[in-house]
Short mmCIF file of C-alpha atoms in Angstrom, two decimals:
data_model
loop_
_atom_site.label_atom_id
_atom_site.label_comp_id
_atom_site.label_asym_id
_atom_site.label_seq_id
_atom_site.Cartn_x
_atom_site.Cartn_y
_atom_site.Cartn_z
CA UNK A 900 0.00 0.00 0.00
CA UNK A 901 1.34 3.43 -0.89
CA UNK A 902 1.93 5.80 2.02
CA UNK A 903 -0.79 8.19 0.83
CA UNK A 904 -3.28 5.29 0.71
CA UNK A 905 -2.76 4.45 4.39
CA UNK A 906 -5.79 4.91 6.61
CA UNK A 907 -4.70 7.56 9.08
CA UNK A 908 -5.67 6.97 12.71
CA UNK A 909 -6.26 9.51 15.45
CA UNK A 910 -7.13 9.37 19.15
CA UNK A 911 -8.68 11.99 21.42
CA UNK A 912 -8.49 11.39 25.17
CA UNK A 913 -5.43 9.39 26.19
CA UNK A 914 -6.19 8.85 29.86
CA UNK A 915 -6.62 5.70 31.90
CA UNK A 916 -8.43 3.68 29.22
CA UNK A 917 -7.78 5.72 26.10
CA UNK A 918 -4.04 5.64 26.67
CA UNK A 919 -4.05 1.87 26.98
CA UNK A 920 -6.10 1.43 23.81
CA UNK A 921 -3.84 3.84 21.96
CA UNK A 922 -0.74 1.94 23.09
CA UNK A 923 -2.17 -1.23 21.56
CA UNK A 924 -2.19 0.63 18.26
CA UNK A 925 1.24 2.22 18.51
CA UNK A 926 2.89 -0.98 19.81
CA UNK A 927 1.98 -2.54 16.46
CA UNK A 928 3.98 0.15 14.69
CA UNK A 929 0.88 1.92 13.36
CA UNK A 930 1.25 5.72 13.26
CA UNK A 931 -1.24 7.56 15.47
CA UNK A 932 -1.95 11.25 15.97
CA UNK A 933 -3.33 12.11 19.38
CA UNK A 934 -4.59 14.86 21.61
CA UNK A 935 -5.00 15.05 25.35
CA UNK A 936 -4.95 18.01 27.73
CA UNK A 937 -1.90 16.39 29.35
CA UNK A 938 1.08 16.29 27.00
CA UNK A 939 2.68 13.49 29.03
CA UNK A 940 -0.30 11.23 28.24
CA UNK A 941 0.26 11.71 24.51
CA UNK A 942 3.90 10.77 24.86
CA UNK A 943 3.10 7.75 27.07
CA UNK A 944 0.66 6.47 24.45
CA UNK A 945 3.31 6.64 21.74
CA UNK A 946 1.20 9.02 19.65
CA UNK A 947 2.29 12.03 17.65
CA UNK A 948 0.80 14.99 19.48
CA UNK A 949 -1.25 17.70 17.78
CA UNK A 950 -2.53 21.00 19.11
CA UNK A 951 -6.24 20.23 19.51
CA UNK A 952 -9.01 17.68 19.12
CA UNK A 953 -10.05 19.49 15.95
CA UNK A 954 -6.58 18.92 14.52
CA UNK A 955 -6.94 15.17 15.11
CA UNK A 956 -10.14 15.30 13.06
CA UNK A 957 -8.32 17.25 10.35
CA UNK A 958 -5.49 14.71 10.08
CA UNK A 959 -7.14 11.32 10.66
CA UNK A 960 -9.53 9.18 8.65
CA UNK A 961 -10.60 7.12 11.67
CA UNK A 962 -10.88 9.18 14.85
CA UNK A 963 -11.31 7.43 18.20
CA UNK A 964 -12.39 9.23 21.38
CA UNK A 965 -12.25 8.08 25.00
CA UNK A 966 -13.64 10.78 27.29
CA UNK A 967 -15.21 10.80 30.77
CA UNK A 968 -18.84 11.63 29.96
CA UNK A 969 -21.25 13.41 27.60
CA UNK A 970 -20.53 16.81 29.13
CA UNK A 971 -16.88 16.51 28.16
CA UNK A 972 -17.69 14.93 24.80
CA UNK A 973 -20.02 17.80 23.90
CA UNK A 974 -17.43 20.34 25.04
CA UNK A 975 -14.91 18.73 22.68
CA UNK A 976 -17.28 18.40 19.72
CA UNK A 977 -19.06 21.74 20.04
CA UNK A 978 -16.54 23.82 21.97
CA UNK A 979 -14.37 24.48 18.95
CA UNK A 980 -16.16 25.15 15.61
CA UNK A 981 -13.21 23.63 13.75
CA UNK A 982 -14.04 20.18 15.12
CA UNK A 983 -17.23 19.72 13.09
CA UNK A 984 -15.89 21.91 10.29
CA UNK A 985 -13.01 19.44 9.81
CA UNK A 986 -15.35 16.44 9.49
CA UNK A 987 -15.41 15.25 5.89
CA UNK A 988 -17.38 12.72 3.81
CA UNK A 989 -16.59 9.11 4.66
CA UNK A 990 -14.71 9.92 7.85
CA UNK A 991 -15.53 7.76 10.88
CA UNK A 992 -15.48 9.01 14.46
CA UNK A 993 -15.68 6.23 17.07
CA UNK A 994 -16.82 7.27 20.55
CA UNK A 995 -15.41 4.76 23.03
CA UNK A 996 -16.78 6.61 26.06
CA UNK A 997 -19.73 5.78 28.31
CA UNK A 998 -22.22 8.45 27.37
CA UNK A 999 -25.85 9.50 27.22
CA UNK A 1000 -27.48 7.82 24.19
CA UNK A 1001 -29.52 10.97 23.53
CA UNK A 1002 -26.38 13.09 23.37
CA UNK A 1003 -24.75 10.46 21.16
CA UNK A 1004 -27.60 10.56 18.65
CA UNK A 1005 -27.49 14.34 18.50
CA UNK A 1006 -23.76 14.36 17.75
CA UNK A 1007 -24.18 11.57 15.19
CA UNK A 1008 -26.77 13.65 13.33
CA UNK A 1009 -24.47 16.69 13.27
CA UNK A 1010 -21.53 14.62 12.04
CA UNK A 1011 -23.77 13.07 9.36
CA UNK A 1012 -24.60 16.56 8.06
CA UNK A 1013 -20.92 16.86 7.19
CA UNK A 1014 -20.92 13.46 5.46
CA UNK A 1015 -19.13 11.66 8.26
CA UNK A 1016 -20.16 8.80 10.52
CA UNK A 1017 -20.30 8.88 14.33
CA UNK A 1018 -20.17 5.41 15.81
CA UNK A 1019 -20.80 4.79 19.52
CA UNK A 1020 -18.73 1.94 20.86
CA UNK A 1021 -19.17 1.16 24.54
CA UNK A 1022 -16.38 -0.94 25.99
CA UNK A 1023 -16.34 -3.75 28.53
CA UNK A 1024 -13.18 -4.81 30.32
CA UNK A 1025 -10.96 -2.94 32.71
CA UNK A 1026 -7.51 -1.49 32.45
CA UNK A 1027 -5.73 -4.85 32.44
CA UNK A 1028 -7.94 -6.12 29.62
CA UNK A 1029 -7.35 -2.93 27.64
CA UNK A 1030 -3.61 -3.36 28.11
CA UNK A 1031 -3.84 -6.81 26.55
CA UNK A 1032 -6.00 -5.60 23.65
CA UNK A 1033 -8.87 -7.91 24.56
CA UNK A 1034 -11.77 -5.54 25.18
CA UNK A 1035 -15.37 -6.21 24.18
CA UNK A 1036 -17.06 -3.47 22.14
CA UNK A 1037 -20.81 -2.91 21.81
CA UNK A 1038 -21.35 -0.68 18.80
CA UNK A 1039 -24.17 1.49 17.53
CA UNK A 1040 -24.33 3.30 14.21
CA UNK A 1041 -23.83 2.62 10.53
CA UNK A 1042 -22.70 -0.97 9.90
CA UNK A 1043 -20.55 0.05 6.96
CA UNK A 1044 -18.77 2.66 9.05
CA UNK A 1045 -18.07 0.03 11.69
CA UNK A 1046 -16.48 -2.21 9.08
CA UNK A 1047 -14.32 0.69 7.92
CA UNK A 1048 -13.16 1.30 11.49
CA UNK A 1049 -12.85 -2.37 12.45
CA UNK A 1050 -9.15 -2.79 11.53
CA UNK A 1051 -8.32 0.04 13.96
CA UNK A 1052 -10.59 -1.33 16.68
CA UNK A 1053 -9.13 -4.81 16.29
CA UNK A 1054 -5.88 -3.57 17.81
CA UNK A 1055 -7.51 -3.38 21.25
CA UNK A 1056 -10.80 -5.32 20.96
CA UNK A 1057 -11.15 -9.08 21.03
CA UNK A 1058 -14.92 -9.10 20.37
CA UNK A 1059 -17.07 -6.52 18.57
CA UNK A 1060 -20.88 -6.59 18.53
CA UNK A 1061 -22.95 -4.38 16.25
CA UNK A 1062 -26.00 -3.57 18.40
CA UNK A 1063 -28.05 -1.47 15.99
CA UNK A 1064 -28.67 2.17 15.14
CA UNK A 1065 -26.90 5.22 16.57
CA UNK A 1066 -26.98 5.24 20.36
CA UNK A 1067 -27.63 1.52 20.74
CA UNK A 1068 -24.03 0.77 21.63
CA UNK A 1069 -24.17 3.24 24.49
CA UNK A 1070 -27.55 1.84 25.58
CA UNK A 1071 -26.14 -1.69 25.81
CA UNK A 1072 -23.09 -0.30 27.63
CA UNK A 1073 -25.31 1.30 30.29
CA UNK A 1074 -27.29 -1.92 30.73
CA UNK A 1075 -24.08 -3.88 31.16
CA UNK A 1076 -22.52 -1.35 33.52
CA UNK A 1077 -25.60 -1.36 35.72
CA UNK A 1078 -25.32 -5.12 36.19
CA UNK A 1079 -21.62 -4.65 36.89
CA UNK A 1080 -22.49 -2.06 39.55
CA UNK A 1081 -25.11 -4.35 41.09
CA UNK A 1082 -22.77 -7.34 41.30
CA UNK A 1083 -19.85 -5.32 42.69
CA UNK A 1084 -21.81 -3.43 45.35
CA UNK A 1085 -23.89 -6.44 46.43
CA UNK A 1086 -20.85 -8.72 46.63
CA UNK A 1087 -18.99 -6.08 48.62
CA UNK A 1088 -21.81 -6.04 51.16
CA UNK A 1089 -21.85 -9.85 51.35
CA UNK A 1090 -18.10 -10.06 51.84
CA UNK A 1091 -18.14 -7.48 54.64
CA UNK A 1092 -20.85 -9.57 56.32
CA UNK A 1093 -18.73 -12.71 55.85
CA UNK A 1094 -15.77 -10.98 57.46
CA UNK A 1095 -17.84 -9.87 60.45
CA UNK A 1096 -19.19 -13.41 60.77
CA UNK A 1097 -15.57 -14.56 61.10
CA UNK A 1098 -15.75 -16.78 58.02
CA UNK A 1099 -12.81 -17.74 55.83
CA UNK A 1100 -13.25 -15.41 52.86
CA UNK A 1101 -11.64 -17.69 50.28
CA UNK A 1102 -13.98 -20.49 51.33
CA UNK A 1103 -16.95 -18.13 51.00
CA UNK A 1104 -15.86 -17.20 47.48
CA UNK A 1105 -15.37 -20.85 46.57
CA UNK A 1106 -18.92 -21.58 47.72
CA UNK A 1107 -20.38 -18.59 45.86
CA UNK A 1108 -18.53 -19.47 42.67
CA UNK A 1109 -19.90 -23.01 42.80
CA UNK A 1110 -23.42 -21.80 43.61
CA UNK A 1111 -26.19 -19.56 42.34
CA UNK A 1112 -24.62 -16.39 43.79
CA UNK A 1113 -21.76 -16.50 41.31
CA UNK A 1114 -21.13 -13.29 39.34
CA UNK A 1115 -18.32 -11.30 37.73
CA UNK A 1116 -17.27 -9.76 41.04
CA UNK A 1117 -17.02 -13.10 42.86
CA UNK A 1118 -14.99 -14.62 40.02
CA UNK A 1119 -12.75 -11.75 38.96
CA UNK A 1120 -12.62 -9.08 41.64
CA UNK A 1121 -12.85 -10.41 45.16
CA UNK A 1122 -10.27 -13.21 44.90
CA UNK A 1123 -7.82 -10.32 44.48
CA UNK A 1124 -9.43 -7.89 46.92
CA UNK A 1125 -9.27 -10.32 49.84
CA UNK A 1126 -5.48 -10.46 49.38
CA UNK A 1127 -5.23 -6.65 49.43
CA UNK A 1128 -5.04 -6.19 45.65
CA UNK A 1129 -7.72 -3.69 44.63
CA UNK A 1130 -6.74 -4.00 40.96
CA UNK A 1131 -5.95 -0.31 40.57
CA UNK A 1132 -6.52 1.39 37.23
CA UNK A 1133 -10.18 0.60 36.63
CA UNK A 1134 -13.40 2.58 36.86
CA UNK A 1135 -13.53 4.97 39.82
CA UNK A 1136 -16.42 5.28 42.26
CA UNK A 1137 -17.30 8.64 40.71
CA UNK A 1138 -17.51 7.14 37.22
CA UNK A 1139 -19.45 4.11 38.45
CA UNK A 1140 -22.02 6.39 40.07
CA UNK A 1141 -22.18 8.41 36.85
CA UNK A 1142 -22.89 5.27 34.84
CA UNK A 1143 -25.65 4.15 37.21
CA UNK A 1144 -27.19 7.64 37.02
CA UNK A 1145 -27.14 7.47 33.23
CA UNK A 1146 -28.86 4.08 33.47
CA UNK A 1147 -31.61 5.53 35.66
CA UNK A 1148 -32.07 8.40 33.19
CA UNK A 1149 -32.27 5.90 30.33
CA UNK A 1150 -34.95 3.83 32.03
CA UNK A 1151 -36.95 6.97 32.77
CA UNK A 1152 -36.87 7.84 29.06
CA UNK A 1153 -37.92 4.29 28.16
CA UNK A 1154 -40.72 4.24 30.74
CA UNK A 1155 -39.22 1.26 32.58
CA UNK A 1156 -39.41 1.02 36.37
CA UNK A 1157 -35.92 1.19 37.88
CA UNK A 1158 -36.53 -0.79 41.05
CA UNK A 1159 -32.99 -2.02 41.68
CA UNK A 1160 -30.98 1.15 41.22
CA UNK A 1161 -31.19 2.40 44.82
CA UNK A 1162 -28.58 -0.10 46.06
CA UNK A 1163 -25.67 0.84 43.79
CA UNK A 1164 -26.59 4.53 43.91
CA UNK A 1165 -26.37 4.38 47.71
CA UNK A 1166 -23.17 2.30 47.73
CA UNK A 1167 -21.12 4.32 45.24
CA UNK A 1168 -22.58 7.57 46.58
CA UNK A 1169 -21.40 6.48 50.03
CA UNK A 1170 -17.94 5.72 48.66
CA UNK A 1171 -17.74 9.22 47.16
CA UNK A 1172 -18.86 10.89 50.37
CA UNK A 1173 -16.31 8.97 52.47
CA UNK A 1174 -13.34 10.05 50.36
CA UNK A 1175 -13.11 7.27 47.78
CA UNK A 1176 -14.39 9.37 44.86
CA UNK A 1177 -11.32 8.96 42.68
CA UNK A 1178 -10.35 5.51 43.93
CA UNK A 1179 -11.12 2.38 41.93
CA UNK A 1180 -14.73 1.29 42.40
CA UNK A 1181 -13.58 -1.92 44.09
CA UNK A 1182 -12.95 0.24 47.17
CA UNK A 1183 -16.72 0.43 47.64
CA UNK A 1184 -16.12 -2.58 49.91
CA UNK A 1185 -14.04 -0.35 52.20
CA UNK A 1186 -16.77 2.31 52.27
CA UNK A 1187 -19.28 -0.33 53.35
CA UNK A 1188 -16.71 -1.62 55.82
CA UNK A 1189 -16.21 1.87 57.24
CA UNK A 1190 -19.86 2.19 58.31
CA UNK A 1191 -19.94 -1.42 59.48
CA UNK A 1192 -17.38 -1.00 62.22
CA UNK A 1193 -14.17 -0.33 60.31
CA UNK A 1194 -14.07 -3.70 58.54
CA UNK A 1195 -11.32 -4.55 56.05
CA UNK A 1196 -11.29 -7.80 54.13
CA UNK A 1197 -7.51 -7.91 54.19
CA UNK A 1198 -5.28 -7.06 57.13
CA UNK A 1199 -1.62 -6.64 56.16
CA UNK A 1200 0.65 -8.93 58.15
CA UNK A 1201 3.73 -7.56 59.88
CA UNK A 1202 7.07 -9.13 59.14
CA UNK A 1203 9.65 -9.81 61.82
CA UNK A 1204 11.19 -6.40 61.05
CA UNK A 1205 7.86 -4.74 61.82
CA UNK A 1206 7.04 -3.74 58.25
CA UNK A 1207 3.78 -4.63 56.56
CA UNK A 1208 3.40 -6.94 53.62
#
């Protein structure tokens, strides 16, 4: 392929998740232009830095974005007129954020007016999974645009599902994240109770994982948490609460009763109020432990020299 025939890739938002996805691309030797408010994040991702998000759109054929929420996404898309002005026919913008489906559809319509395609691609899998390039993507938008972007997405995604029209990827993402929030917060409560009941926590997890209470948190999170490994680098309590709030808003728009949302809203709201706002959401177990008598699932042991391990 001639150099001028190469599909040019760009990335906006090179933070906790975006940076890891971008590194999957650059590790392969693929050139990548990138923008982030923090210059060190661009360098860490191995991207060639440009001066603005709009400049990424100007230079890339496939633009990927990983941003905290719809407020930030809209600030990026609409805050600088050059962003939409630089969109051109056939260009694909892939939004890898967790966002409001209504906001997503609005942006997709505005990008379509310029002849481009805006594809919403919710992701599943934490920081470690992103590092390995094995994320799951749930995608909404034009199927042809997805196929055009797929070679770029394949660098960091193991499985890609096309979920339907614009916004559907972000809808499925919110449904998935709500179940994630339920399993994490409920299991945290159960494990604090197990600790206070003076049970062996590994045995409790073995029982749960062989029984009907099994879930993602019992299989993948708590075997690490009970050893003191909170698996840093994943979704924070603030972002988890944001996702649950978006889920509640979605169900209100759909006219569906949201009867089970109070639990995770209370749990991750508690974690925020107790100082765990920017800590990984797995620390919700410590927030529950705090109001249950100062319970911790793991107590560091002291070595003979008096240090902890």
